């Protein structure tokens, strides 16, 4: 434990904390100060944690710290494996809980910084399964997952570049060295030119040297090309093997799809068509129905709809948690089945389109063969194809530029969203603090929940094409819910006001009792000091008498004892009177003590008044 404290103090005294602690001062810190130091260390790891815990509710502080420690994968020691005891120790600022956390954090600050940074982007948002049924939300969530995977890839590439050994300082040094070499080579070439100018036929010799250099470069290029061709031959063999594997995988996928189509989709469609044929045959065999029969069927349909509505209401009122869990799984299963069916339909449509395109291609080919005997592309058609390819190339470049601009704008919008989320979190915390001060905690959450429900409902109404009557009915229901919430909060707010008034009265009564207690305490302290002085005088007097008794001779001592006996006899009456007064004073102090104890549990029945160094109890 001492080594652990020594390590924590050493790390806190270094940058960036600079706390200037020693073992004694650190061990004597209050729980609130210890929690603030823990929060400072967490703020160094994640800058979002830079908050003064005195301005935050204790529950929010512990919740925030536990969430961050869980994200950093901190595991409490063996004796604190219970989560509830760990949270209680953290709330109380217990040293056996906080010291191991500080020791663990300060040992691996750079690693935890990186983990906290990655957690901002890699910890996925939890979206309820019922929301994922909407196509827009589902597509957005898939796009979000793709962005998370892209961030992982980019981060790995960045880390590889950081660890690859390249650095800007080394590159700059290499560039400067190459520039120096270039200057030296230029000077050397100039010196050689001056020497060669004096030689006859130097131009011809330079030309031959240049040709020799060109041929050597050509030889190197041919060697390199030969090596590339060898590599291409090797890669072609490997690609053929990969092509066979990909073909096998494709065939397996097609077999799976075809087996699904034959075993599940086509039998269902066949069964549905058979049912439709049976219904049509049944309708065709029955006699013609009149208006009365139709009215009777409509009444039956309405009755069945009302029964279904009642059963749904009973089920919602029962609200069995096991049924809720099963409902969630059923919804997920139905979503998967619907997606599977939709993909199968899309596959069927794509196959039909492919078959139609192949038929058209065969017709065009047969027409070309019948006309000329060969498949020949004419000049005009070739020109049209070239123009079409050029136009598609320009469109592709524009689209690629638009995608680049959109990615840049997306990065800016993402950063803006993060800033707005941080501001929203701070505003929400302030709002929750104000609600807690006003005594209406959870009001804003209730209002946001109602607004969210109304927004989701309005979107569903727009998508499903509901009528104006249904929308007005839903608005009435929401208004009634809001009214119910307000009416439910009204008595609580009223009760809170009365409790505040009661709190003020109790606080005022507490201040009065405190003043009485302090005055009584002051009087008792003064009496105690007087008694201590008297006792000290008596002790000093007894010591002097003992000293005189020991040092004097028997005759003198006998004489002093007689004098003392005479003095005792003379002062006996006064001393007895004084002893009686002290007993009365003791009874009075006991009475004051009982009155003070009774006053703490009952209303005030008297008042202590100090006058002239004396305390009087006025009843």
Short mmCIF file of C-alpha atoms in Angstrom, two decimals, residues 212-402:
data_model
loop_
_atom_site.label_atom_id
_atom_site.label_comp_id
_atom_site.label_asym_id
_atom_site.label_seq_id
_atom_site.Cartn_x
_atom_site.Cartn_y
_atom_site.Cartn_z
CA UNK A 212 25.68 4.75 -74.12
CA UNK A 213 23.73 6.07 -71.13
CA UNK A 214 20.44 5.86 -73.06
CA UNK A 215 21.14 2.26 -74.06
CA UNK A 216 21.96 1.30 -70.48
CA UNK A 217 18.71 2.85 -69.28
CA UNK A 218 16.86 0.98 -72.01
CA UNK A 219 18.56 -2.25 -70.91
CA UNK A 220 17.44 -1.65 -67.31
CA UNK A 221 13.88 -0.91 -68.50
CA UNK A 222 13.78 -4.13 -70.52
CA UNK A 223 15.07 -6.11 -67.55
CA UNK A 224 12.41 -4.57 -65.34
CA UNK A 225 9.73 -5.30 -67.96
CA UNK A 226 10.89 -8.93 -68.18
CA UNK A 227 10.62 -9.27 -64.41
CA UNK A 228 7.13 -7.74 -64.42
CA UNK A 229 6.01 -10.16 -67.12
CA UNK A 230 7.29 -13.08 -65.04
CA UNK A 231 5.36 -11.75 -62.04
CA UNK A 232 2.23 -11.38 -64.16
CA UNK A 233 2.55 -14.99 -65.31
CA UNK A 234 2.81 -16.12 -61.68
CA UNK A 235 -0.13 -13.94 -60.61
CA UNK A 236 -2.26 -15.20 -63.51
CA UNK A 237 -1.88 -18.76 -62.18
CA UNK A 238 -2.90 -17.64 -58.69
CA UNK A 239 -5.79 -15.56 -60.10
CA UNK A 240 -7.09 -18.56 -62.03
CA UNK A 241 -7.12 -20.52 -58.77
CA UNK A 242 -8.93 -17.63 -57.04
CA UNK A 243 -11.37 -17.41 -59.95
CA UNK A 244 -12.24 -21.10 -59.46
CA UNK A 245 -12.80 -20.51 -55.74
CA UNK A 246 -14.98 -17.45 -56.39
CA UNK A 247 -16.95 -19.43 -58.99
CA UNK A 248 -17.52 -22.22 -56.45
CA UNK A 249 -18.69 -19.70 -53.83
CA UNK A 250 -21.01 -18.09 -56.36
CA UNK A 251 -22.45 -21.47 -57.31
CA UNK A 252 -22.98 -22.32 -53.63
CA UNK A 253 -24.79 -19.03 -53.10
CA UNK A 254 -26.97 -19.66 -56.15
CA UNK A 255 -27.76 -23.16 -54.86
CA UNK A 256 -28.79 -21.72 -51.49
CA UNK A 257 -30.95 -19.09 -53.17
CA UNK A 258 -32.57 -21.62 -55.48
CA UNK A 259 -33.21 -24.04 -52.61
CA UNK A 260 -34.87 -21.20 -50.64
CA UNK A 261 -36.97 -20.30 -53.69
CA UNK A 262 -38.01 -23.94 -54.25
CA UNK A 263 -38.58 -24.91 -50.61
CA UNK A 264 -40.07 -21.72 -49.14
CA UNK A 265 -41.03 -18.93 -51.52
CA UNK A 266 -42.52 -20.80 -54.47
CA UNK A 267 -44.60 -23.21 -52.29
CA UNK A 268 -46.01 -20.21 -50.41
CA UNK A 269 -46.88 -18.44 -53.65
CA UNK A 270 -48.39 -21.64 -55.05
CA UNK A 271 -50.41 -22.15 -51.87
CA UNK A 272 -51.58 -18.53 -52.01
CA UNK A 273 -52.64 -18.90 -55.64
CA UNK A 274 -54.49 -22.12 -54.80
CA UNK A 275 -56.33 -20.38 -51.97
CA UNK A 276 -57.22 -17.52 -54.30
CA UNK A 277 -58.54 -20.01 -56.87
CA UNK A 278 -60.57 -21.77 -54.19
CA UNK A 279 -62.00 -18.49 -52.96
CA UNK A 280 -62.87 -17.47 -56.50
CA UNK A 281 -64.46 -20.85 -57.20
CA UNK A 282 -66.41 -20.62 -53.96
CA UNK A 283 -67.59 -17.11 -54.82
CA UNK A 284 -68.50 -18.21 -58.35
CA UNK A 285 -70.48 -21.20 -57.04
CA UNK A 286 -72.46 -19.16 -54.51
CA UNK A 287 -75.62 -17.33 -55.60
CA UNK A 288 -75.62 -13.57 -56.08
CA UNK A 289 -75.68 -11.58 -52.82
CA UNK A 290 -78.09 -8.77 -52.17
CA UNK A 291 -77.82 -5.58 -50.16
CA UNK A 292 -79.05 -7.28 -46.97
CA UNK A 293 -76.37 -9.98 -47.21
CA UNK A 294 -73.68 -7.37 -47.72
CA UNK A 295 -74.95 -5.38 -44.72
CA UNK A 296 -74.90 -8.56 -42.60
CA UNK A 297 -71.30 -9.27 -43.62
CA UNK A 298 -70.26 -5.68 -42.82
CA UNK A 299 -71.86 -5.99 -39.36
CA UNK A 300 -69.96 -9.23 -38.75
CA UNK A 301 -66.71 -7.55 -39.84
CA UNK A 302 -67.31 -4.63 -37.47
CA UNK A 303 -68.11 -7.01 -34.60
CA UNK A 304 -64.91 -8.99 -35.22
CA UNK A 305 -62.88 -5.74 -35.41
CA UNK A 306 -64.32 -4.58 -32.06
CA UNK A 307 -63.43 -7.95 -30.49
CA UNK A 308 -59.88 -7.68 -31.84
CA UNK A 309 -59.60 -4.13 -30.42
CA UNK A 310 -60.80 -5.30 -26.98
CA UNK A 311 -58.30 -8.17 -26.97
CA UNK A 312 -55.48 -5.78 -27.90
CA UNK A 313 -56.50 -3.40 -25.08
CA UNK A 314 -56.62 -6.26 -22.57
CA UNK A 315 -53.21 -7.41 -23.68
CA UNK A 316 -51.77 -3.88 -23.34
CA UNK A 317 -53.29 -3.52 -19.84
CA UNK A 318 -51.82 -6.86 -18.77
CA UNK A 319 -48.35 -5.77 -20.00
CA UNK A 320 -46.54 -9.00 -19.14
CA UNK A 321 -42.72 -8.45 -19.42
CA UNK A 322 -42.27 -11.97 -20.82
CA UNK A 323 -44.81 -11.16 -23.57
CA UNK A 324 -42.93 -7.90 -24.28
CA UNK A 325 -39.68 -9.83 -24.77
CA UNK A 326 -41.40 -12.37 -27.00
CA UNK A 327 -43.06 -9.55 -28.95
CA UNK A 328 -39.65 -8.02 -29.59
CA UNK A 329 -38.28 -11.32 -30.88
CA UNK A 330 -41.39 -11.85 -32.99
CA UNK A 331 -41.00 -8.39 -34.51
CA UNK A 332 -37.36 -9.07 -35.32
CA UNK A 333 -38.27 -12.43 -36.88
CA UNK A 334 -41.05 -10.86 -38.95
CA UNK A 335 -38.66 -8.10 -40.10
CA UNK A 336 -36.09 -10.71 -41.20
CA UNK A 337 -38.76 -12.73 -43.02
CA UNK A 338 -40.07 -9.65 -44.81
CA UNK A 339 -36.57 -8.63 -45.85
CA UNK A 340 -35.87 -12.14 -47.06
CA UNK A 341 -39.05 -12.16 -49.12
CA UNK A 342 -38.36 -8.71 -50.56
CA UNK A 343 -34.82 -9.71 -51.54
CA UNK A 344 -36.16 -12.89 -53.14
CA UNK A 345 -38.66 -10.82 -55.14
CA UNK A 346 -35.90 -8.42 -56.18
CA UNK A 347 -33.77 -11.40 -57.23
CA UNK A 348 -36.68 -12.81 -59.25
CA UNK A 349 -37.21 -9.46 -60.97
CA UNK A 350 -33.48 -9.15 -61.69
CA UNK A 351 -33.43 -12.65 -63.17
CA UNK A 352 -36.40 -11.82 -65.37
CA UNK A 353 -34.71 -8.61 -66.54
CA UNK A 354 -31.49 -10.55 -67.23
CA UNK A 355 -33.40 -13.17 -69.22
CA UNK A 356 -35.16 -10.42 -71.23
CA UNK A 357 -31.83 -8.70 -71.90
CA UNK A 358 -30.27 -12.00 -73.01
CA UNK A 359 -33.20 -12.66 -75.35
CA UNK A 360 -32.87 -9.19 -76.83
CA UNK A 361 -29.11 -9.71 -77.22
CA UNK A 362 -29.69 -12.99 -79.04
CA UNK A 363 -32.23 -11.36 -81.32
CA UNK A 364 -29.85 -8.49 -82.11
CA UNK A 365 -27.01 -10.98 -82.75
CA UNK A 366 -29.16 -13.11 -85.03
CA UNK A 367 -30.24 -10.00 -86.93
CA UNK A 368 -26.60 -8.92 -87.34
CA UNK A 369 -25.57 -12.41 -88.54
CA UNK A 370 -28.48 -12.62 -90.98
CA UNK A 371 -27.65 -9.20 -92.41
CA UNK A 372 -23.88 -9.56 -92.80
CA UNK A 373 -22.96 -12.96 -91.46
CA UNK A 374 -20.83 -11.48 -88.65
CA UNK A 375 -21.36 -9.35 -85.59
CA UNK A 376 -20.02 -6.04 -86.83
CA UNK A 377 -20.41 -2.66 -85.19
CA UNK A 378 -21.05 0.02 -87.78
CA UNK A 379 -19.24 3.35 -87.89
CA UNK A 380 -22.21 5.41 -86.80
CA UNK A 381 -22.96 3.05 -83.95
CA UNK A 382 -19.29 3.10 -82.93
CA UNK A 383 -19.34 6.91 -82.92
CA UNK A 384 -22.49 6.90 -80.81
CA UNK A 385 -20.84 4.49 -78.40
CA UNK A 386 -17.76 6.70 -78.17
CA UNK A 387 -19.87 9.81 -77.57
CA UNK A 388 -21.86 7.93 -74.97
CA UNK A 389 -18.69 6.75 -73.23
CA UNK A 390 -17.27 10.28 -73.21
CA UNK A 391 -20.49 11.68 -71.76
CA UNK A 392 -20.51 8.95 -69.12
CA UNK A 393 -16.86 9.70 -68.35
CA UNK A 394 -17.65 13.39 -67.77
CA UNK A 395 -20.67 12.46 -65.65
CA UNK A 396 -18.49 10.05 -63.66
CA UNK A 397 -15.91 12.78 -63.00
CA UNK A 398 -18.64 15.19 -61.88
CA UNK A 399 -20.20 12.60 -59.62
CA UNK A 400 -16.81 11.72 -58.14
CA UNK A 401 -16.16 15.42 -57.44
CA UNK A 402 -19.60 15.72 -55.87
#
